[in-house]
Tab-separated table of N, CA, C and O in Angstrom:
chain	number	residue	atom	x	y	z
B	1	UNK	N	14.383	-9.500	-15.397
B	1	UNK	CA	13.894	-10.307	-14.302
B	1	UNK	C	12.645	-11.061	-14.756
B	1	UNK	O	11.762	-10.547	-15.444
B	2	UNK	N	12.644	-12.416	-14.283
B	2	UNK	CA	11.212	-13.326	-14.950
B	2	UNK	C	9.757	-12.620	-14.395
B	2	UNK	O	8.670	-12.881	-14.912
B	3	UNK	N	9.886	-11.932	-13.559
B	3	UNK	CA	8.401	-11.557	-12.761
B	3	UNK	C	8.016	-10.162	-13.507
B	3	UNK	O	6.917	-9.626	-13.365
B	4	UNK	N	9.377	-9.487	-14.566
B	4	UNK	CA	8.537	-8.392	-15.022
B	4	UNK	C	7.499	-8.782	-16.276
B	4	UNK	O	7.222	-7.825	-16.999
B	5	UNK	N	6.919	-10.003	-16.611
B	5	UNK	CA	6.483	-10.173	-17.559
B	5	UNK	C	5.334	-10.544	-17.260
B	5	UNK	O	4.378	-10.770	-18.002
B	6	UNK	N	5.464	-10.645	-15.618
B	6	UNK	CA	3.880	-11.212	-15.367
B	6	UNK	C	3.313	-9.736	-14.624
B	6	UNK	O	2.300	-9.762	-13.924
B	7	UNK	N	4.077	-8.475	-14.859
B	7	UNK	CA	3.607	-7.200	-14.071
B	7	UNK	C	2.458	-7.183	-14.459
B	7	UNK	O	1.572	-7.444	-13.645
B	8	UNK	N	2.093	-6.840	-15.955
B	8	UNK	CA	0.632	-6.594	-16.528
B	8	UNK	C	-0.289	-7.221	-15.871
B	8	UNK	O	-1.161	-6.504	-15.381
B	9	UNK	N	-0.377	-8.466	-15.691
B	9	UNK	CA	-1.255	-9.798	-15.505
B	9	UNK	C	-1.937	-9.124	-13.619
B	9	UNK	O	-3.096	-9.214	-13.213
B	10	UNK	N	-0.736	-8.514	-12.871
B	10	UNK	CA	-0.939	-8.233	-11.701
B	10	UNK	C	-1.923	-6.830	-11.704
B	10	UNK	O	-3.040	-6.745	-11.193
B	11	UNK	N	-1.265	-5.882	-12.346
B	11	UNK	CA	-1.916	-4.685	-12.937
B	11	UNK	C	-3.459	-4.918	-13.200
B	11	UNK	O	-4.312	-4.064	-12.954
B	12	UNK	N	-3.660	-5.870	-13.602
B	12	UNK	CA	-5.316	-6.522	-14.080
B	12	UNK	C	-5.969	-7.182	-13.135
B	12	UNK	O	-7.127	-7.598	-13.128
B	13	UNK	N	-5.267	-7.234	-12.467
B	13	UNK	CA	-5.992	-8.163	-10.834
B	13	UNK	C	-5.880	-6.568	-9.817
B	13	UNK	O	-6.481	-6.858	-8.782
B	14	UNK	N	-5.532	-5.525	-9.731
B	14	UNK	CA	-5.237	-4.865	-8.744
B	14	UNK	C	-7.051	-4.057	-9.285
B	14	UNK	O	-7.622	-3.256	-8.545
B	15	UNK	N	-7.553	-4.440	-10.447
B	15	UNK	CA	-8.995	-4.072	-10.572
B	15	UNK	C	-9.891	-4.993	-10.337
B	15	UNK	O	-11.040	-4.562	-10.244
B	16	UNK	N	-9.754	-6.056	-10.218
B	16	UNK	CA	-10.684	-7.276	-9.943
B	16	UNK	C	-11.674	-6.758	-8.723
B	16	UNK	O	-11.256	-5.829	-8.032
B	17	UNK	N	-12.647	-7.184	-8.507
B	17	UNK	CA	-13.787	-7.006	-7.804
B	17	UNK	C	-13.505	-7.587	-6.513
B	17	UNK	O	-13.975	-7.174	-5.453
B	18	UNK	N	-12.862	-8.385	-6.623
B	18	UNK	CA	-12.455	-9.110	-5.170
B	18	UNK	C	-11.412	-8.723	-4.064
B	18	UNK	O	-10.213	-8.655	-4.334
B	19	UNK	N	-11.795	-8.527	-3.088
B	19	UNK	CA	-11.112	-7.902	-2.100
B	19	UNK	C	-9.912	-8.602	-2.051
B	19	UNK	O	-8.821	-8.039	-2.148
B	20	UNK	N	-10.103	-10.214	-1.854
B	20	UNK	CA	-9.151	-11.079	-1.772
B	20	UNK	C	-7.690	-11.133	-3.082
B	20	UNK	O	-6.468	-11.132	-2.932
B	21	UNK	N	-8.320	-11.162	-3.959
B	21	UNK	CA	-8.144	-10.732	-5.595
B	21	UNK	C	-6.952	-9.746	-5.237
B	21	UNK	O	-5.778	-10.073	-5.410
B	22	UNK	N	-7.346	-8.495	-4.716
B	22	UNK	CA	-6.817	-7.176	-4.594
B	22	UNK	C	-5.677	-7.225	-3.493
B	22	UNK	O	-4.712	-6.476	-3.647
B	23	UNK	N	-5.733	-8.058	-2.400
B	23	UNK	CA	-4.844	-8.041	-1.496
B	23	UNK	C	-3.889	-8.638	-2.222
B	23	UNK	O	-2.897	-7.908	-2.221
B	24	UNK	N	-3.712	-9.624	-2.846
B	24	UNK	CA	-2.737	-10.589	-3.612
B	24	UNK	C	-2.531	-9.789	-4.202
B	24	UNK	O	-1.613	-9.159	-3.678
B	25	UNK	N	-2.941	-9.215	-5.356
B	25	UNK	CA	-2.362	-7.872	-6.342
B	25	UNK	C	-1.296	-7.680	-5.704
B	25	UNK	O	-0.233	-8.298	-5.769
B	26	UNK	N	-1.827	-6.123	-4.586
B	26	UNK	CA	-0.721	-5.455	-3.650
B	26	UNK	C	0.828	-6.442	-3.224
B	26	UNK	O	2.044	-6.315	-3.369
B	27	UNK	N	-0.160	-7.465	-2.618
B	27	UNK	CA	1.106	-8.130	-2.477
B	27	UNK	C	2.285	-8.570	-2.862
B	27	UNK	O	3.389	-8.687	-2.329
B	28	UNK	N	1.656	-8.871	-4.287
B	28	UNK	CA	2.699	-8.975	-5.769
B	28	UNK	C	3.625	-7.938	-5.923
B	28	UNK	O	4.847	-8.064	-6.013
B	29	UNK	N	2.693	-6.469	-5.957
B	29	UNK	CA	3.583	-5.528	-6.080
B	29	UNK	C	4.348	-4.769	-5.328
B	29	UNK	O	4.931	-3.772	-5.752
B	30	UNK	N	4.420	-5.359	-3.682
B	30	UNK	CA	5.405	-5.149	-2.636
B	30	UNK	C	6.339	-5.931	-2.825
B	30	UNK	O	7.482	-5.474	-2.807
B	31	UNK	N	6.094	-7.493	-3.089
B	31	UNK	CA	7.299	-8.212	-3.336
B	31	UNK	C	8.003	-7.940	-4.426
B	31	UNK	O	9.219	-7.962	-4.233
B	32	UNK	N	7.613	-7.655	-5.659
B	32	UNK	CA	8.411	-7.464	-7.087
B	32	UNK	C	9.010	-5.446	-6.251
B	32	UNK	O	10.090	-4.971	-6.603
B	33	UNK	N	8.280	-4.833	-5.464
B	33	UNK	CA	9.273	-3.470	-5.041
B	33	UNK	C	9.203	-2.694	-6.432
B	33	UNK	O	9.936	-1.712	-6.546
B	34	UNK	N	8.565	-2.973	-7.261
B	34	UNK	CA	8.178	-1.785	-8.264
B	34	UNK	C	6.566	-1.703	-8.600
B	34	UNK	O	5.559	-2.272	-8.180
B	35	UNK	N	6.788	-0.946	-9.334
B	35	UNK	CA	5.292	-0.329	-10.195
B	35	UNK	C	4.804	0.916	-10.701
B	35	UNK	O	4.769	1.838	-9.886
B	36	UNK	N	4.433	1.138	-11.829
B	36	UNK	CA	4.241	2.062	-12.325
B	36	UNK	C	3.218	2.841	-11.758
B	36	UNK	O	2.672	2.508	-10.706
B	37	UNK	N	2.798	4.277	-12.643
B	37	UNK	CA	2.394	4.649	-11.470
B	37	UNK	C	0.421	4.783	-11.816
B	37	UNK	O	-0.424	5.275	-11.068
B	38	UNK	N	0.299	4.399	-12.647
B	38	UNK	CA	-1.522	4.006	-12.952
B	38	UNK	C	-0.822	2.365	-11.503
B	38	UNK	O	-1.779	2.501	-10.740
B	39	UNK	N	-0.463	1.875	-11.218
B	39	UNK	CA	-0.449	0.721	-10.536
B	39	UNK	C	-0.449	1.602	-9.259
B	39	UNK	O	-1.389	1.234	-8.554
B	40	UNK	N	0.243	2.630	-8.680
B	40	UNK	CA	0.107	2.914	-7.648
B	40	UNK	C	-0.822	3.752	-7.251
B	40	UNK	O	-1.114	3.847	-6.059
B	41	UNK	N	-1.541	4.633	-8.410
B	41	UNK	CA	-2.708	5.228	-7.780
B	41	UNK	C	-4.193	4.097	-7.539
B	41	UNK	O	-5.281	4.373	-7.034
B	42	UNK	N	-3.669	2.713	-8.154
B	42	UNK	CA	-4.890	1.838	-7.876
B	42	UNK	C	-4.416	1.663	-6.445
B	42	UNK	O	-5.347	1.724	-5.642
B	43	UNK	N	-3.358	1.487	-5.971
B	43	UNK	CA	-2.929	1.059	-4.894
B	43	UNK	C	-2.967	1.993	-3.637
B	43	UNK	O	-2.692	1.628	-2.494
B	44	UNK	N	-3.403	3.434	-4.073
B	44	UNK	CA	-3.442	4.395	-2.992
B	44	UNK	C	-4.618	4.415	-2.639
B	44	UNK	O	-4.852	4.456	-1.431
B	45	UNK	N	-5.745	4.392	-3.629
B	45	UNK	CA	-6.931	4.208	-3.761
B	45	UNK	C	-7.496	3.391	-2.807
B	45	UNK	O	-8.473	3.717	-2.134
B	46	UNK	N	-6.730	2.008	-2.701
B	46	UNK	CA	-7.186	1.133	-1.346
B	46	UNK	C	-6.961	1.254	-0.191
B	46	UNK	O	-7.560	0.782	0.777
B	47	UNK	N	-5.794	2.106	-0.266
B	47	UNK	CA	-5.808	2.623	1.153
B	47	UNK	C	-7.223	2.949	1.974
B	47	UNK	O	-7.349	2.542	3.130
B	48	UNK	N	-8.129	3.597	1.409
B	48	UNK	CA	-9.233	4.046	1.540
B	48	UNK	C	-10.744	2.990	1.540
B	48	UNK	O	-11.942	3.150	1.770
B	49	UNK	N	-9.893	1.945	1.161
B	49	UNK	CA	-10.835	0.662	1.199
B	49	UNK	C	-12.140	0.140	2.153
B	49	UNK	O	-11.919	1.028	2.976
B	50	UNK	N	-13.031	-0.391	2.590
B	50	UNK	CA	-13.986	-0.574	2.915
B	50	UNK	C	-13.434	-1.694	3.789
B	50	UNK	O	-13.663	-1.739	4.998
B	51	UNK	N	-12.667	-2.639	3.112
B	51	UNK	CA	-12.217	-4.065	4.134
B	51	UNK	C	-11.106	-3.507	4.613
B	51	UNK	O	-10.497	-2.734	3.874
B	52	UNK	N	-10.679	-3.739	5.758
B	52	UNK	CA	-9.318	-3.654	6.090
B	52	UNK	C	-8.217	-4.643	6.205
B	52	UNK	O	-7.380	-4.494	7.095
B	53	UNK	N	-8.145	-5.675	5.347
B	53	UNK	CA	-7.723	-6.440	4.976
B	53	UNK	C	-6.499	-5.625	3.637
B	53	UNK	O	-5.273	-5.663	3.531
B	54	UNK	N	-7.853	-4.790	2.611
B	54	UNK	CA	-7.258	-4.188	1.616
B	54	UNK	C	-6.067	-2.964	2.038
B	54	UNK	O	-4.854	-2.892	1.842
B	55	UNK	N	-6.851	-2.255	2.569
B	55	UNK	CA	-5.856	-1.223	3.286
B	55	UNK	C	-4.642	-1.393	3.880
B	55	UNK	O	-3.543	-0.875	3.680
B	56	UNK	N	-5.104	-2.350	4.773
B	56	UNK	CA	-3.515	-2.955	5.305
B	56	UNK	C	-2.556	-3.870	4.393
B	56	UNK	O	-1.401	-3.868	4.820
B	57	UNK	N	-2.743	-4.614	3.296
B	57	UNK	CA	-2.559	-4.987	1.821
B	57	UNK	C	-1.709	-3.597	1.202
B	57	UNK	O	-0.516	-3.545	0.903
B	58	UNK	N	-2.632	-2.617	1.128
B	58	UNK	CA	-2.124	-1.708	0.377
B	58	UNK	C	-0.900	-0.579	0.946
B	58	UNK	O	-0.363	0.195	0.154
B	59	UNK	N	-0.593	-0.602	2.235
B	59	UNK	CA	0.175	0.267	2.899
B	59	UNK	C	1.202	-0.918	2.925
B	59	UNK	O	2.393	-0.644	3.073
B	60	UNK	N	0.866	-2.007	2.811
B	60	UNK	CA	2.349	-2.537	3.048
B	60	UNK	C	3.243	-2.771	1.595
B	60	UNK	O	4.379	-3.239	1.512
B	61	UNK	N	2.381	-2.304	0.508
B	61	UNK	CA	2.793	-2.265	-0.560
B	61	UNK	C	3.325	-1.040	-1.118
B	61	UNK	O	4.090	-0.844	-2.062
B	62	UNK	N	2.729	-0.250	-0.296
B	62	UNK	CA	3.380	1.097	-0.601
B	62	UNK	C	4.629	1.318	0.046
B	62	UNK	O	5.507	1.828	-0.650
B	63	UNK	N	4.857	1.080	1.068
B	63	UNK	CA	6.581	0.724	2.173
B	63	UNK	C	7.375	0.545	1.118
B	63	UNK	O	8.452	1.084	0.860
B	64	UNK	N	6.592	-0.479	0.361
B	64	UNK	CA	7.906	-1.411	-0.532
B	64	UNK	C	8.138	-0.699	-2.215
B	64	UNK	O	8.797	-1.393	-2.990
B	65	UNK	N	7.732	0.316	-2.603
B	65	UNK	CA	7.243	0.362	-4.122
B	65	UNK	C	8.231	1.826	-4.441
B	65	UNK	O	8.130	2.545	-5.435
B	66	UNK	N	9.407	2.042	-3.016
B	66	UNK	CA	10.469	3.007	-3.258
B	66	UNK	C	9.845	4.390	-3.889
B	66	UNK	O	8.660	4.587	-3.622
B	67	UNK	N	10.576	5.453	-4.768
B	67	UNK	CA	10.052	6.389	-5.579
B	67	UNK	C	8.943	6.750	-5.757
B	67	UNK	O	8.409	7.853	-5.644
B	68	UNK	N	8.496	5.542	-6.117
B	68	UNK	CA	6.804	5.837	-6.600
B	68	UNK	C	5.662	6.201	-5.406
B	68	UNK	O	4.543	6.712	-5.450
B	69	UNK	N	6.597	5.627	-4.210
B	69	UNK	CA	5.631	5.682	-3.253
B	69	UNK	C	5.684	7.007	-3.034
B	69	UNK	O	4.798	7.840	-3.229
B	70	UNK	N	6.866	7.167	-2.583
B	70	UNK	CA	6.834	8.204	-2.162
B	70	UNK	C	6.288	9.933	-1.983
B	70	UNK	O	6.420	10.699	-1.029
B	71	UNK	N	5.484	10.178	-3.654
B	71	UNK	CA	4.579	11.024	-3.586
B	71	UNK	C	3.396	10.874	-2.810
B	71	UNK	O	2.773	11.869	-2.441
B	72	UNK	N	2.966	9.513	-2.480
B	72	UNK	CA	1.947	9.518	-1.292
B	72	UNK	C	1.822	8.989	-0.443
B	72	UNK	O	1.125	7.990	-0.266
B	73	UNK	N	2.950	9.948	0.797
B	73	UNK	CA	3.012	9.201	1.605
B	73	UNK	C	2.177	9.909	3.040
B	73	UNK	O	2.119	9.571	4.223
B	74	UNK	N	1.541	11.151	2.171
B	74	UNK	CA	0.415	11.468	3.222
B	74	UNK	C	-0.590	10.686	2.958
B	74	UNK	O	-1.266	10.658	3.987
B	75	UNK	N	-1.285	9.743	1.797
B	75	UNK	CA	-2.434	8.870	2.054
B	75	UNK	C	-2.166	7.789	3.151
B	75	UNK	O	-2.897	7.201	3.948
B	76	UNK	N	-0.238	7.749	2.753
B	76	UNK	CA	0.052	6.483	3.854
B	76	UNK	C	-0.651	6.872	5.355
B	76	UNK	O	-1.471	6.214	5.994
B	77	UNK	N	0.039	8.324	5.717
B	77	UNK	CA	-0.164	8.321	7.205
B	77	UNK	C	-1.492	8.403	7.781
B	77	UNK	O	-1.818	8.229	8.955
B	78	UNK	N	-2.419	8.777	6.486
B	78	UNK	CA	-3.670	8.711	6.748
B	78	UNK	C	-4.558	7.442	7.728
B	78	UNK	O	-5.549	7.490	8.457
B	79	UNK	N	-3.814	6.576	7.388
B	79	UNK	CA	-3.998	5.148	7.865
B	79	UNK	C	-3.591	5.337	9.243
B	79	UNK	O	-4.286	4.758	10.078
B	80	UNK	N	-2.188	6.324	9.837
B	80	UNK	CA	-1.936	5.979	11.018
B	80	UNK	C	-3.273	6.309	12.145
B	80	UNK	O	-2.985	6.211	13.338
B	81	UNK	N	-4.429	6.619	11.855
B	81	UNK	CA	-5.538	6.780	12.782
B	81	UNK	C	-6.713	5.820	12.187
B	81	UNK	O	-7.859	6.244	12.041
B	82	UNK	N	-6.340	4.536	11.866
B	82	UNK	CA	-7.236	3.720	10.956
B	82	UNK	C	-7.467	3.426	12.061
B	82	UNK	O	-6.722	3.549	13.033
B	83	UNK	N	-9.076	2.792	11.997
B	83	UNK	CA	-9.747	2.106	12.977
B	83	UNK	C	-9.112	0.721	13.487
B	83	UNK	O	-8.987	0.446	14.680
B	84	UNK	N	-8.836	0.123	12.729
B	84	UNK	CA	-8.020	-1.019	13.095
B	84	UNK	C	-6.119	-1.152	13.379
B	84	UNK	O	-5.198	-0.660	12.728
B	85	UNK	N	-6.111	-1.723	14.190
B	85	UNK	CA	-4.726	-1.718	14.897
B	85	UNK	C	-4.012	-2.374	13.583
B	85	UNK	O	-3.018	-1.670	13.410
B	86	UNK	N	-4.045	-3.687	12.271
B	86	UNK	CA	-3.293	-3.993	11.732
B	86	UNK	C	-2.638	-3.107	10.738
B	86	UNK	O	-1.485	-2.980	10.327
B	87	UNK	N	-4.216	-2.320	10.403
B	87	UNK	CA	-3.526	-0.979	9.320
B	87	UNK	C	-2.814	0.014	10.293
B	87	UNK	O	-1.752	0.590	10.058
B	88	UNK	N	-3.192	0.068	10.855
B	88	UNK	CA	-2.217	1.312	11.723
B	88	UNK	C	-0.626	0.831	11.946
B	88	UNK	O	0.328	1.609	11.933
B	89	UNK	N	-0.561	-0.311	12.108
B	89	UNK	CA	0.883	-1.227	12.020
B	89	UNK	C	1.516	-0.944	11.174
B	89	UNK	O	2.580	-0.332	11.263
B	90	UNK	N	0.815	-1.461	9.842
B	90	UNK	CA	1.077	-1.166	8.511
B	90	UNK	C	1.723	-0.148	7.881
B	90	UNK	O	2.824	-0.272	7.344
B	91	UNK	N	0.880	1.172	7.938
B	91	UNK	CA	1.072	2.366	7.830
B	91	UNK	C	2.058	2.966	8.433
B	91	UNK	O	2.373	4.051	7.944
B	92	UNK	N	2.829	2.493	9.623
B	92	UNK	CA	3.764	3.164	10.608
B	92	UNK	C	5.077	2.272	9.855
B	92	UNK	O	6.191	2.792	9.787
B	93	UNK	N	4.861	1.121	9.398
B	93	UNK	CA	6.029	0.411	9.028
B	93	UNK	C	6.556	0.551	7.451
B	93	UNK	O	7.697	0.329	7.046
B	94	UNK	N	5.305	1.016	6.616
B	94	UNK	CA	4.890	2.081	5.484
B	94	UNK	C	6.063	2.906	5.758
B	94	UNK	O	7.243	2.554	5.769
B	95	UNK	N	5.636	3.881	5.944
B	95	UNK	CA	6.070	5.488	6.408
B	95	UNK	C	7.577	4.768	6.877
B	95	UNK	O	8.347	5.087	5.971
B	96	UNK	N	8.130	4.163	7.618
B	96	UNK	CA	9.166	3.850	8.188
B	96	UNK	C	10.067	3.444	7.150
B	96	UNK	O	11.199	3.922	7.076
B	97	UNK	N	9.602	2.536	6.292
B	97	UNK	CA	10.594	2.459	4.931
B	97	UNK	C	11.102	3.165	3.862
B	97	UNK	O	11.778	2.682	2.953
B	98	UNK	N	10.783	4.255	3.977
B	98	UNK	CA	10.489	5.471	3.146
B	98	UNK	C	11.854	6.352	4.377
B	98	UNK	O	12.549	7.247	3.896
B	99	UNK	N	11.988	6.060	5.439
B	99	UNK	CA	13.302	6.982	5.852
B	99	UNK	C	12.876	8.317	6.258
B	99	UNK	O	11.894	8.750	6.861
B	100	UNK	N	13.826	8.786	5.787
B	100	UNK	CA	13.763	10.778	6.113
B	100	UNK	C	12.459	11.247	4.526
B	100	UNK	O	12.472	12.474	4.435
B	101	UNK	N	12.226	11.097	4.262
B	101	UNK	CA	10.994	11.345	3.224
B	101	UNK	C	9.529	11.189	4.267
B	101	UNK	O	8.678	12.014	3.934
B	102	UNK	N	9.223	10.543	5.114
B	102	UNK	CA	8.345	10.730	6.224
B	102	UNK	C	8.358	11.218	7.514
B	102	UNK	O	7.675	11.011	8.517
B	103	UNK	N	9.538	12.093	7.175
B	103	UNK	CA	9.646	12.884	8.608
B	103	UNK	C	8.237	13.762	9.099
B	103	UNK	O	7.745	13.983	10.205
B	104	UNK	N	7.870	14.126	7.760
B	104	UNK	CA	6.733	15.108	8.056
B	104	UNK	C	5.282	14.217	8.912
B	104	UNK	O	4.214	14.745	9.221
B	105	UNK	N	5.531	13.321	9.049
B	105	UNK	CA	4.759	12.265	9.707
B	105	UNK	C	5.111	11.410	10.914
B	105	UNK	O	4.526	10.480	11.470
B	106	UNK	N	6.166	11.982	11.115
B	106	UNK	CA	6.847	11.618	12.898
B	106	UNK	C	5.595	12.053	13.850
B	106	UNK	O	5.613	11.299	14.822
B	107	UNK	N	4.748	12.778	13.925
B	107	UNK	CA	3.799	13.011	14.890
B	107	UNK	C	3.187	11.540	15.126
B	107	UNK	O	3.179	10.727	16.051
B	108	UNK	N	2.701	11.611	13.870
B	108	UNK	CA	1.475	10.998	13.332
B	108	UNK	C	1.657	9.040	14.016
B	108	UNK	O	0.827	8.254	14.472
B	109	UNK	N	3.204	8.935	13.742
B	109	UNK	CA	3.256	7.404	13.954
B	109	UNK	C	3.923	7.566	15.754
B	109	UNK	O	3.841	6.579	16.486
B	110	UNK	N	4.392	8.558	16.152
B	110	UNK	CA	4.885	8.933	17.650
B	110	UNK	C	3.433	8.948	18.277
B	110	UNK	O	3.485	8.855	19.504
B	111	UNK	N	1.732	9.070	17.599
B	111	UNK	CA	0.952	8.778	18.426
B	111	UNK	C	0.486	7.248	18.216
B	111	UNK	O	-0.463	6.900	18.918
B	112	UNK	N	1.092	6.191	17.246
B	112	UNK	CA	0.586	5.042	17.836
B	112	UNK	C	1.616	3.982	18.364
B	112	UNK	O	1.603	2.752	18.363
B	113	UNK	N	2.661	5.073	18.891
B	113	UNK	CA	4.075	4.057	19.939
B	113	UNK	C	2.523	3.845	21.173
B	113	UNK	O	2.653	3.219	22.225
């Protein structure tokens, strides 16, 4: 596929200093639906982010990143009590792509119906 050659290039932006920088990263690596997994612990990492721009960036990248996500998909639900309503969106639609692998988190998104 032509976009696995620009993975690295994304991988190097998912450290950039810039919040903005970092949302595009994620974004890259929800749309391409893979990534290794030094790419996804940068990407769990933002979950925890300061902007919520990033966070919500980063849960919607995790929805999409199959397998890999799936070992953390309790940082995902972590988000479902984020201060802001877009990450909490995020995180519920996260967790939702992931199937029966987030059952253990049916509470968690049944409190922001």
């Amino acid at each position: 596929e032509a976009a696995e050659q620009y993975l690295d290039a994304v991988a190097a932006c998912l450290k950039d200093e810039n919040a903005s920088v970092q949302c595009a990263a994620c974004a890259a690596l929800q749309k391409h639906g893979k990534a290794g997994e030094a790419e996804v612990i940068v990407v769990v990492q933002y979950l925890k982010h300061e902007d919520w721009p990033t966070r919500r960036a980063a849960c919607q990248a995790m929805g999409d990143l199959g397998q890999a996500g799936v070992r953390h998909l309790g940082a995902v639900a972590v988000r479902l009590s984020d201060s802001d309503e877009d990450v909490r969106a995020a995180a519920c639609e996260a967790l939702g792509k992931h199937g029966g692998a987030a059952e253990p988190h049916l509470g968690g998104i049944a409190k922001c119906l």
